[in-house]
């Protein structure tokens, strides 16, 4: 069982930056691909991006490309989501998720989820 805990959310003005962290309990963290998802009020949860086990490959949804960066530190069992040039439409609860081995864009393919952290971007 992998436990994930997100942190780093908060209120930021449009154009600002935040860095989210997701700490994993699993000693074999490097065996897991990690994803970030978000859910805005009244909307379904959507894929934001993902990172491979080694961190060598990342994927992003089009709306965050060039603004968000995912990275990981396997020695610290932590994955990060650096969010720059934030927009009001980025307001959502952000979740990290883990699945063995291979990255995925699909929510249903992730086995473990954090509780989420709120990001609010004011205009």
Short mmCIF file of N, CA, C and O in Angstrom, two decimals:
data_model
loop_
_atom_site.label_atom_id
_atom_site.label_comp_id
_atom_site.label_asym_id
_atom_site.label_seq_id
_atom_site.Cartn_x
_atom_site.Cartn_y
_atom_site.Cartn_z
N UNK A 1 0.84 -1.18 0.00
CA UNK A 1 0.00 0.00 0.00
C UNK A 1 0.89 1.25 0.00
O UNK A 1 1.74 1.40 0.86
N UNK A 2 0.66 2.12 -0.96
CA UNK A 2 1.41 3.36 -1.06
C UNK A 2 0.54 4.49 -0.52
O UNK A 2 -0.58 4.69 -0.98
N UNK A 3 1.07 5.22 0.42
CA UNK A 3 0.37 6.40 0.94
C UNK A 3 1.01 7.65 0.36
O UNK A 3 2.24 7.77 0.35
N UNK A 4 0.17 8.55 -0.13
CA UNK A 4 0.64 9.77 -0.77
C UNK A 4 0.06 10.98 -0.04
O UNK A 4 -1.14 11.00 0.27
N UNK A 5 0.92 11.95 0.21
CA UNK A 5 0.48 13.16 0.90
C UNK A 5 0.96 14.37 0.13
O UNK A 5 2.16 14.60 -0.01
N UNK A 6 -0.02 15.15 -0.38
CA UNK A 6 0.31 16.38 -1.11
C UNK A 6 0.44 17.55 -0.14
O UNK A 6 -0.21 17.58 0.91
N UNK A 7 1.22 18.51 -0.55
CA UNK A 7 1.35 19.76 0.20
C UNK A 7 1.75 20.86 -0.76
O UNK A 7 2.14 20.59 -1.90
N UNK A 8 1.65 22.09 -0.28
CA UNK A 8 2.12 23.21 -1.07
C UNK A 8 1.04 24.04 -1.73
O UNK A 8 1.33 25.05 -2.37
N UNK A 9 -0.20 23.61 -1.60
CA UNK A 9 -1.28 24.40 -2.19
C UNK A 9 -1.50 25.70 -1.45
O UNK A 9 -0.94 25.94 -0.38
N UNK A 10 -2.33 26.55 -2.02
CA UNK A 10 -2.63 27.82 -1.39
C UNK A 10 -3.28 28.79 -2.34
O UNK A 10 -3.73 28.40 -3.42
N UNK A 11 -3.32 30.04 -1.92
CA UNK A 11 -3.90 31.12 -2.71
C UNK A 11 -2.78 31.93 -3.34
O UNK A 11 -1.83 32.34 -2.65
N UNK A 12 -2.89 32.17 -4.62
CA UNK A 12 -1.87 32.93 -5.34
C UNK A 12 -2.55 33.82 -6.37
O UNK A 12 -3.63 33.48 -6.87
N UNK A 13 -1.93 34.93 -6.68
CA UNK A 13 -2.48 35.81 -7.70
C UNK A 13 -2.16 35.29 -9.09
O UNK A 13 -1.19 34.54 -9.29
N UNK A 14 -2.98 35.69 -10.02
CA UNK A 14 -2.75 35.33 -11.41
C UNK A 14 -1.34 35.75 -11.83
O UNK A 14 -0.91 36.85 -11.54
N UNK A 15 -0.65 34.84 -12.52
CA UNK A 15 0.73 35.09 -12.91
C UNK A 15 1.75 34.60 -11.92
O UNK A 15 2.96 34.57 -12.21
N UNK A 16 1.31 34.20 -10.75
CA UNK A 16 2.20 33.73 -9.71
C UNK A 16 2.60 32.27 -9.88
O UNK A 16 2.24 31.62 -10.87
N UNK A 17 3.32 31.79 -8.89
CA UNK A 17 3.84 30.42 -8.93
C UNK A 17 3.58 29.70 -7.61
O UNK A 17 3.49 30.33 -6.55
N UNK A 18 3.47 28.40 -7.72
CA UNK A 18 3.40 27.52 -6.56
C UNK A 18 4.14 26.25 -6.91
O UNK A 18 4.20 25.85 -8.08
N UNK A 19 4.67 25.59 -5.88
CA UNK A 19 5.24 24.27 -6.07
C UNK A 19 4.55 23.30 -5.13
O UNK A 19 4.58 23.46 -3.91
N UNK A 20 3.93 22.30 -5.74
CA UNK A 20 3.29 21.25 -4.97
C UNK A 20 4.26 20.10 -4.77
O UNK A 20 5.08 19.80 -5.65
N UNK A 21 4.15 19.47 -3.64
CA UNK A 21 4.95 18.28 -3.34
C UNK A 21 4.01 17.12 -3.04
O UNK A 21 2.90 17.32 -2.53
N UNK A 22 4.49 15.94 -3.32
CA UNK A 22 3.73 14.73 -3.02
C UNK A 22 4.74 13.74 -2.44
O UNK A 22 5.62 13.25 -3.16
N UNK A 23 4.60 13.46 -1.16
CA UNK A 23 5.50 12.55 -0.48
C UNK A 23 4.87 11.16 -0.40
O UNK A 23 3.70 11.02 -0.02
N UNK A 24 5.66 10.16 -0.72
CA UNK A 24 5.18 8.78 -0.73
C UNK A 24 5.78 7.99 0.42
O UNK A 24 6.94 8.21 0.80
N UNK A 25 5.00 7.06 0.92
CA UNK A 25 5.46 6.24 2.04
C UNK A 25 6.29 5.05 1.58
O UNK A 25 6.96 4.42 2.38
N UNK A 26 6.18 4.76 0.31
CA UNK A 26 6.73 3.53 -0.23
C UNK A 26 8.25 3.60 -0.41
O UNK A 26 8.75 4.50 -1.08
N UNK A 27 8.95 2.59 0.15
CA UNK A 27 10.40 2.56 0.02
C UNK A 27 10.82 2.32 -1.42
O UNK A 27 11.89 2.74 -1.84
N UNK A 28 9.96 1.61 -2.17
CA UNK A 28 10.28 1.33 -3.57
C UNK A 28 9.60 2.35 -4.48
O UNK A 28 9.06 2.00 -5.53
N UNK A 29 9.64 3.59 -4.06
CA UNK A 29 9.01 4.68 -4.80
C UNK A 29 9.45 4.71 -6.25
O UNK A 29 8.66 5.02 -7.14
N UNK A 30 10.68 4.37 -6.50
CA UNK A 30 11.21 4.41 -7.86
C UNK A 30 10.58 3.37 -8.78
O UNK A 30 10.82 3.39 -9.99
N UNK A 31 9.79 2.47 -8.23
CA UNK A 31 9.08 1.49 -9.05
C UNK A 31 7.77 2.03 -9.61
O UNK A 31 7.10 1.34 -10.39
N UNK A 32 7.41 3.25 -9.18
CA UNK A 32 6.11 3.80 -9.53
C UNK A 32 6.21 5.01 -10.44
O UNK A 32 6.99 5.93 -10.18
N UNK A 33 5.42 4.97 -11.50
CA UNK A 33 5.18 6.18 -12.27
C UNK A 33 4.20 7.05 -11.50
O UNK A 33 3.32 6.53 -10.79
N UNK A 34 4.36 8.34 -11.63
CA UNK A 34 3.54 9.27 -10.86
C UNK A 34 2.77 10.21 -11.78
O UNK A 34 3.29 10.65 -12.81
N UNK A 35 1.56 10.50 -11.37
CA UNK A 35 0.75 11.43 -12.15
C UNK A 35 0.20 12.53 -11.26
O UNK A 35 0.08 12.38 -10.04
N UNK A 36 -0.10 13.65 -11.90
CA UNK A 36 -0.81 14.74 -11.24
C UNK A 36 -2.14 14.95 -11.97
O UNK A 36 -2.17 14.98 -13.21
N UNK A 37 -3.18 15.10 -11.19
CA UNK A 37 -4.52 15.37 -11.70
C UNK A 37 -5.09 16.56 -10.94
O UNK A 37 -4.59 16.93 -9.88
N UNK A 38 -6.16 17.13 -11.49
CA UNK A 38 -6.82 18.22 -10.78
C UNK A 38 -8.32 18.15 -11.02
O UNK A 38 -8.77 17.62 -12.02
N UNK A 39 -9.04 18.71 -10.06
CA UNK A 39 -10.49 18.75 -10.17
C UNK A 39 -10.98 20.11 -9.75
O UNK A 39 -10.82 20.52 -8.60
N UNK A 40 -11.56 20.80 -10.71
CA UNK A 40 -12.14 22.12 -10.46
C UNK A 40 -13.58 21.95 -9.98
O UNK A 40 -14.21 20.93 -10.25
N UNK A 41 -14.12 22.95 -9.30
CA UNK A 41 -15.50 22.85 -8.81
C UNK A 41 -16.47 22.56 -9.94
O UNK A 41 -16.45 23.24 -10.98
N UNK A 42 -17.30 21.55 -9.75
CA UNK A 42 -18.32 21.23 -10.73
C UNK A 42 -17.81 20.51 -11.96
O UNK A 42 -18.58 20.28 -12.91
N UNK A 43 -16.54 20.14 -11.96
CA UNK A 43 -15.96 19.47 -13.13
C UNK A 43 -15.38 18.12 -12.75
O UNK A 43 -15.13 17.84 -11.58
N UNK A 44 -15.16 17.31 -13.75
CA UNK A 44 -14.54 16.02 -13.53
C UNK A 44 -13.03 16.21 -13.31
O UNK A 44 -12.43 17.17 -13.76
N UNK A 45 -12.45 15.22 -12.65
CA UNK A 45 -11.02 15.25 -12.45
C UNK A 45 -10.32 15.06 -13.80
O UNK A 45 -10.75 14.22 -14.60
N UNK A 46 -9.25 15.82 -14.02
CA UNK A 46 -8.57 15.76 -15.30
C UNK A 46 -7.06 15.56 -15.11
O UNK A 46 -6.48 15.94 -14.09
N UNK A 47 -6.46 14.98 -16.11
CA UNK A 47 -5.02 14.74 -16.13
C UNK A 47 -4.28 16.06 -16.29
O UNK A 47 -4.65 16.89 -17.12
N UNK A 48 -3.22 16.24 -15.50
CA UNK A 48 -2.35 17.41 -15.63
C UNK A 48 -1.03 17.00 -16.26
O UNK A 48 -0.56 17.61 -17.21
N UNK A 49 -0.42 15.96 -15.70
CA UNK A 49 0.86 15.50 -16.22
C UNK A 49 1.31 14.25 -15.50
O UNK A 49 0.69 13.82 -14.52
N UNK A 50 2.40 13.67 -16.00
CA UNK A 50 2.92 12.45 -15.41
C UNK A 50 4.42 12.39 -15.61
O UNK A 50 4.98 13.06 -16.49
N UNK A 51 5.06 11.57 -14.79
CA UNK A 51 6.50 11.41 -14.87
C UNK A 51 6.84 9.94 -14.72
O UNK A 51 6.22 9.21 -13.94
N UNK A 52 7.82 9.52 -15.50
CA UNK A 52 8.24 8.13 -15.47
C UNK A 52 8.98 7.79 -14.17
O UNK A 52 9.31 8.68 -13.38
N UNK A 53 9.26 6.53 -14.00
CA UNK A 53 9.89 6.08 -12.75
C UNK A 53 11.23 6.74 -12.50
O UNK A 53 11.58 7.07 -11.37
N UNK A 54 11.99 6.91 -13.56
CA UNK A 54 13.32 7.50 -13.39
C UNK A 54 13.30 9.02 -13.44
O UNK A 54 14.29 9.67 -13.12
N UNK A 55 12.18 9.57 -13.90
CA UNK A 55 12.10 11.01 -14.10
C UNK A 55 12.57 11.46 -15.46
O UNK A 55 12.57 12.64 -15.76
N UNK A 56 12.95 10.51 -16.29
CA UNK A 56 13.51 10.86 -17.58
C UNK A 56 12.48 11.29 -18.62
O UNK A 56 12.83 11.92 -19.62
N UNK A 57 11.23 10.94 -18.37
CA UNK A 57 10.17 11.27 -19.32
C UNK A 57 9.00 11.91 -18.59
O UNK A 57 8.59 11.42 -17.53
N UNK A 58 8.51 12.99 -19.16
CA UNK A 58 7.35 13.67 -18.60
C UNK A 58 6.31 13.92 -19.68
O UNK A 58 6.65 14.00 -20.88
N UNK A 59 5.07 14.02 -19.26
CA UNK A 59 3.95 14.28 -20.15
C UNK A 59 3.09 15.37 -19.51
O UNK A 59 2.95 15.40 -18.29
N UNK A 60 2.49 16.19 -20.36
CA UNK A 60 1.63 17.26 -19.86
C UNK A 60 0.41 17.41 -20.75
O UNK A 60 0.49 17.23 -21.96
N UNK A 61 -0.68 17.79 -20.13
CA UNK A 61 -1.82 18.17 -20.93
C UNK A 61 -1.53 19.51 -21.57
O UNK A 61 -0.73 20.32 -21.07
N UNK A 62 -2.17 19.78 -22.70
CA UNK A 62 -1.82 20.96 -23.49
C UNK A 62 -1.98 22.27 -22.72
O UNK A 62 -1.20 23.20 -22.90
N UNK A 63 -2.97 22.34 -21.86
CA UNK A 63 -3.27 23.60 -21.19
C UNK A 63 -2.19 24.03 -20.18
O UNK A 63 -2.17 25.19 -19.77
N UNK A 64 -1.29 23.12 -19.81
CA UNK A 64 -0.25 23.48 -18.85
C UNK A 64 1.16 23.41 -19.43
O UNK A 64 2.13 23.77 -18.75
N UNK A 65 1.28 22.97 -20.65
CA UNK A 65 2.60 22.86 -21.28
C UNK A 65 3.29 24.21 -21.30
O UNK A 65 2.68 25.23 -21.65
N UNK A 66 4.56 24.21 -20.92
CA UNK A 66 5.31 25.45 -20.89
C UNK A 66 5.15 26.24 -19.61
O UNK A 66 5.91 27.19 -19.37
N UNK A 67 4.18 25.86 -18.78
CA UNK A 67 3.96 26.56 -17.51
C UNK A 67 4.22 25.66 -16.31
O UNK A 67 4.69 26.12 -15.27
N UNK A 68 3.89 24.40 -16.43
CA UNK A 68 4.05 23.44 -15.32
C UNK A 68 5.20 22.49 -15.62
O UNK A 68 5.43 22.11 -16.77
N UNK A 69 5.90 22.10 -14.56
CA UNK A 69 6.99 21.14 -14.68
C UNK A 69 6.90 20.11 -13.56
O UNK A 69 6.78 20.47 -12.39
N UNK A 70 6.94 18.85 -13.96
CA UNK A 70 6.94 17.76 -12.99
C UNK A 70 8.35 17.23 -12.84
O UNK A 70 9.06 17.03 -13.84
N UNK A 71 8.74 16.98 -11.61
CA UNK A 71 10.04 16.39 -11.34
C UNK A 71 9.90 15.44 -10.15
O UNK A 71 8.86 15.43 -9.48
N UNK A 72 10.91 14.66 -9.93
CA UNK A 72 10.87 13.74 -8.79
C UNK A 72 12.26 13.57 -8.21
O UNK A 72 13.26 13.69 -8.91
N UNK A 73 12.27 13.25 -6.92
CA UNK A 73 13.50 12.93 -6.23
C UNK A 73 13.28 11.57 -5.58
O UNK A 73 12.64 11.48 -4.52
N UNK A 74 13.79 10.54 -6.19
CA UNK A 74 13.53 9.19 -5.69
C UNK A 74 14.22 8.94 -4.35
O UNK A 74 13.77 8.10 -3.57
N UNK A 75 15.27 9.65 -4.08
CA UNK A 75 15.93 9.50 -2.78
C UNK A 75 15.07 10.03 -1.65
O UNK A 75 15.18 9.59 -0.50
N UNK A 76 14.19 10.99 -1.98
CA UNK A 76 13.30 11.58 -0.98
C UNK A 76 11.88 11.06 -1.09
O UNK A 76 10.98 11.54 -0.39
N UNK A 77 11.65 10.12 -2.01
CA UNK A 77 10.29 9.58 -2.23
C UNK A 77 9.27 10.70 -2.48
O UNK A 77 8.15 10.65 -1.97
N UNK A 78 9.65 11.66 -3.29
CA UNK A 78 8.81 12.83 -3.49
C UNK A 78 8.74 13.20 -4.96
O UNK A 78 9.75 13.14 -5.67
N UNK A 79 7.55 13.60 -5.38
CA UNK A 79 7.35 14.14 -6.72
C UNK A 79 6.84 15.57 -6.56
O UNK A 79 6.14 15.89 -5.60
N UNK A 80 7.21 16.41 -7.51
CA UNK A 80 6.89 17.83 -7.44
C UNK A 80 6.11 18.27 -8.67
O UNK A 80 6.26 17.71 -9.75
N UNK A 81 5.32 19.32 -8.47
CA UNK A 81 4.65 19.98 -9.58
C UNK A 81 4.92 21.47 -9.42
O UNK A 81 4.35 22.12 -8.54
N UNK A 82 5.82 21.97 -10.25
CA UNK A 82 6.13 23.40 -10.26
C UNK A 82 5.15 24.07 -11.22
O UNK A 82 5.10 23.71 -12.40
N UNK A 83 4.41 25.03 -10.70
CA UNK A 83 3.39 25.70 -11.49
C UNK A 83 3.73 27.18 -11.60
O UNK A 83 3.77 27.88 -10.58
N UNK A 84 3.99 27.62 -12.81
CA UNK A 84 4.32 29.03 -13.07
C UNK A 84 3.23 29.66 -13.93
O UNK A 84 2.43 28.96 -14.56
N UNK A 85 3.23 30.97 -13.97
CA UNK A 85 2.26 31.72 -14.79
C UNK A 85 0.85 31.22 -14.55
O UNK A 85 0.09 30.97 -15.50
N UNK A 86 0.50 31.10 -13.31
CA UNK A 86 -0.80 30.53 -12.97
C UNK A 86 -1.94 31.43 -13.44
O UNK A 86 -1.83 32.66 -13.45
N UNK A 87 -3.03 30.78 -13.80
CA UNK A 87 -4.22 31.46 -14.29
C UNK A 87 -5.41 31.09 -13.40
O UNK A 87 -5.40 30.02 -12.78
N UNK A 88 -6.43 31.91 -13.38
CA UNK A 88 -7.61 31.56 -12.59
C UNK A 88 -8.20 30.20 -12.95
O UNK A 88 -8.70 29.49 -12.07
N UNK A 89 -8.10 29.82 -14.21
CA UNK A 89 -8.63 28.52 -14.62
C UNK A 89 -7.80 27.34 -14.11
O UNK A 89 -8.20 26.19 -14.28
N UNK A 90 -6.67 27.60 -13.49
CA UNK A 90 -5.90 26.53 -12.84
C UNK A 90 -6.42 26.23 -11.44
O UNK A 90 -5.95 25.28 -10.80
N UNK A 91 -7.38 27.02 -10.97
CA UNK A 91 -7.95 26.79 -9.65
C UNK A 91 -8.61 25.41 -9.59
O UNK A 91 -9.46 25.08 -10.42
N UNK A 92 -8.17 24.61 -8.64
CA UNK A 92 -8.67 23.24 -8.52
C UNK A 92 -8.04 22.59 -7.29
O UNK A 92 -7.10 23.13 -6.69
N UNK A 93 -8.55 21.42 -6.96
CA UNK A 93 -7.86 20.54 -6.02
C UNK A 93 -6.92 19.67 -6.83
O UNK A 93 -7.35 19.05 -7.81
N UNK A 94 -5.67 19.64 -6.43
CA UNK A 94 -4.65 18.91 -7.16
C UNK A 94 -4.31 17.62 -6.40
O UNK A 94 -4.08 17.64 -5.19
N UNK A 95 -4.28 16.53 -7.16
CA UNK A 95 -4.02 15.20 -6.60
C UNK A 95 -2.78 14.60 -7.25
O UNK A 95 -2.60 14.73 -8.47
N UNK A 96 -1.99 13.91 -6.47
CA UNK A 96 -0.97 13.06 -7.06
C UNK A 96 -1.45 11.62 -6.98
O UNK A 96 -2.29 11.27 -6.14
N UNK A 97 -0.91 10.81 -7.88
CA UNK A 97 -1.32 9.42 -7.97
C UNK A 97 -0.14 8.58 -8.40
O UNK A 97 0.78 9.07 -9.06
N UNK A 98 -0.18 7.30 -8.04
CA UNK A 98 0.92 6.40 -8.35
C UNK A 98 0.40 5.13 -9.00
O UNK A 98 -0.69 4.64 -8.67
N UNK A 99 1.17 4.63 -9.93
CA UNK A 99 0.87 3.33 -10.52
C UNK A 99 2.20 2.64 -10.81
O UNK A 99 3.20 3.30 -11.09
N UNK A 100 2.20 1.31 -10.75
CA UNK A 100 3.46 0.60 -10.99
C UNK A 100 3.93 0.78 -12.42
O UNK A 100 3.15 0.79 -13.36
N UNK A 101 5.23 0.98 -12.53
CA UNK A 101 5.98 0.90 -13.79
C UNK A 101 5.70 2.02 -14.79
O UNK A 101 6.49 2.92 -14.95
N UNK A 102 4.58 1.94 -15.51
CA UNK A 102 4.43 2.75 -16.72
C UNK A 102 3.50 3.93 -16.47
O UNK A 102 2.46 3.80 -15.84
N UNK A 103 3.87 5.09 -17.02
CA UNK A 103 3.02 6.27 -16.89
C UNK A 103 1.72 6.07 -17.66
O UNK A 103 1.63 5.27 -18.58
N UNK A 104 0.75 6.85 -17.26
CA UNK A 104 -0.55 6.80 -17.92
C UNK A 104 -1.21 8.16 -17.84
O UNK A 104 -0.97 8.93 -16.91
N UNK A 105 -2.07 8.44 -18.81
CA UNK A 105 -2.87 9.66 -18.83
C UNK A 105 -4.24 9.42 -18.18
O UNK A 105 -4.99 10.37 -17.96
N UNK A 106 -4.52 8.16 -17.85
CA UNK A 106 -5.88 7.80 -17.48
C UNK A 106 -6.03 7.58 -15.98
O UNK A 106 -5.35 6.73 -15.38
N UNK A 107 -6.95 8.31 -15.41
CA UNK A 107 -7.21 8.27 -13.98
C UNK A 107 -7.43 6.85 -13.47
O UNK A 107 -6.89 6.46 -12.43
N UNK A 108 -8.19 6.06 -14.19
CA UNK A 108 -8.56 4.73 -13.72
C UNK A 108 -7.39 3.78 -13.65
O UNK A 108 -7.48 2.71 -13.03
N UNK A 109 -6.28 4.13 -14.27
CA UNK A 109 -5.13 3.25 -14.28
C UNK A 109 -4.18 3.50 -13.11
O UNK A 109 -3.17 2.80 -12.97
N UNK A 110 -4.49 4.47 -12.29
CA UNK A 110 -3.67 4.74 -11.11
C UNK A 110 -4.25 4.02 -9.90
O UNK A 110 -5.45 4.05 -9.66
N UNK A 111 -3.37 3.43 -9.13
CA UNK A 111 -3.80 2.60 -8.01
C UNK A 111 -3.89 3.35 -6.69
O UNK A 111 -4.66 2.97 -5.81
N UNK A 112 -3.05 4.35 -6.52
CA UNK A 112 -2.95 5.03 -5.24
C UNK A 112 -3.09 6.54 -5.45
O UNK A 112 -2.55 7.10 -6.41
N UNK A 113 -3.79 7.16 -4.49
CA UNK A 113 -4.10 8.59 -4.60
C UNK A 113 -3.84 9.31 -3.29
O UNK A 113 -4.06 8.74 -2.20
N UNK A 114 -3.41 10.55 -3.40
CA UNK A 114 -3.34 11.40 -2.23
C UNK A 114 -4.69 12.03 -1.95
O UNK A 114 -5.66 11.83 -2.70
N UNK A 115 -4.75 12.81 -0.91
CA UNK A 115 -6.02 13.41 -0.48
C UNK A 115 -6.31 14.72 -1.21
O UNK A 115 -7.43 15.23 -1.16
N UNK A 116 -5.31 15.26 -1.88
CA UNK A 116 -5.50 16.48 -2.64
C UNK A 116 -5.09 17.72 -1.86
O UNK A 116 -5.11 17.74 -0.63
N UNK A 117 -4.71 18.74 -2.62
CA UNK A 117 -4.37 20.03 -2.03
C UNK A 117 -5.00 21.13 -2.89
O UNK A 117 -4.97 21.06 -4.12
N UNK A 118 -5.58 22.11 -2.23
CA UNK A 118 -6.31 23.16 -2.94
C UNK A 118 -5.37 24.22 -3.48
O UNK A 118 -4.50 24.73 -2.74
N UNK A 119 -5.56 24.54 -4.74
CA UNK A 119 -4.86 25.67 -5.37
C UNK A 119 -5.91 26.66 -5.85
O UNK A 119 -6.82 26.28 -6.60
N UNK A 120 -5.80 27.88 -5.41
CA UNK A 120 -6.73 28.92 -5.80
C UNK A 120 -5.94 30.07 -6.40
O UNK A 120 -5.03 30.60 -5.77
N UNK A 121 -6.31 30.43 -7.64
CA UNK A 121 -5.64 31.51 -8.34
C UNK A 121 -6.62 32.66 -8.51
O UNK A 121 -7.66 32.50 -9.15
N UNK A 122 -6.29 33.78 -7.93
CA UNK A 122 -7.18 34.94 -8.00
C UNK A 122 -6.80 35.81 -9.19
O UNK A 122 -5.64 35.91 -9.58
N UNK A 123 -7.82 36.45 -9.74
CA UNK A 123 -7.59 37.29 -10.93
C UNK A 123 -7.24 38.71 -10.55
O UNK A 123 -7.33 39.10 -9.40
#
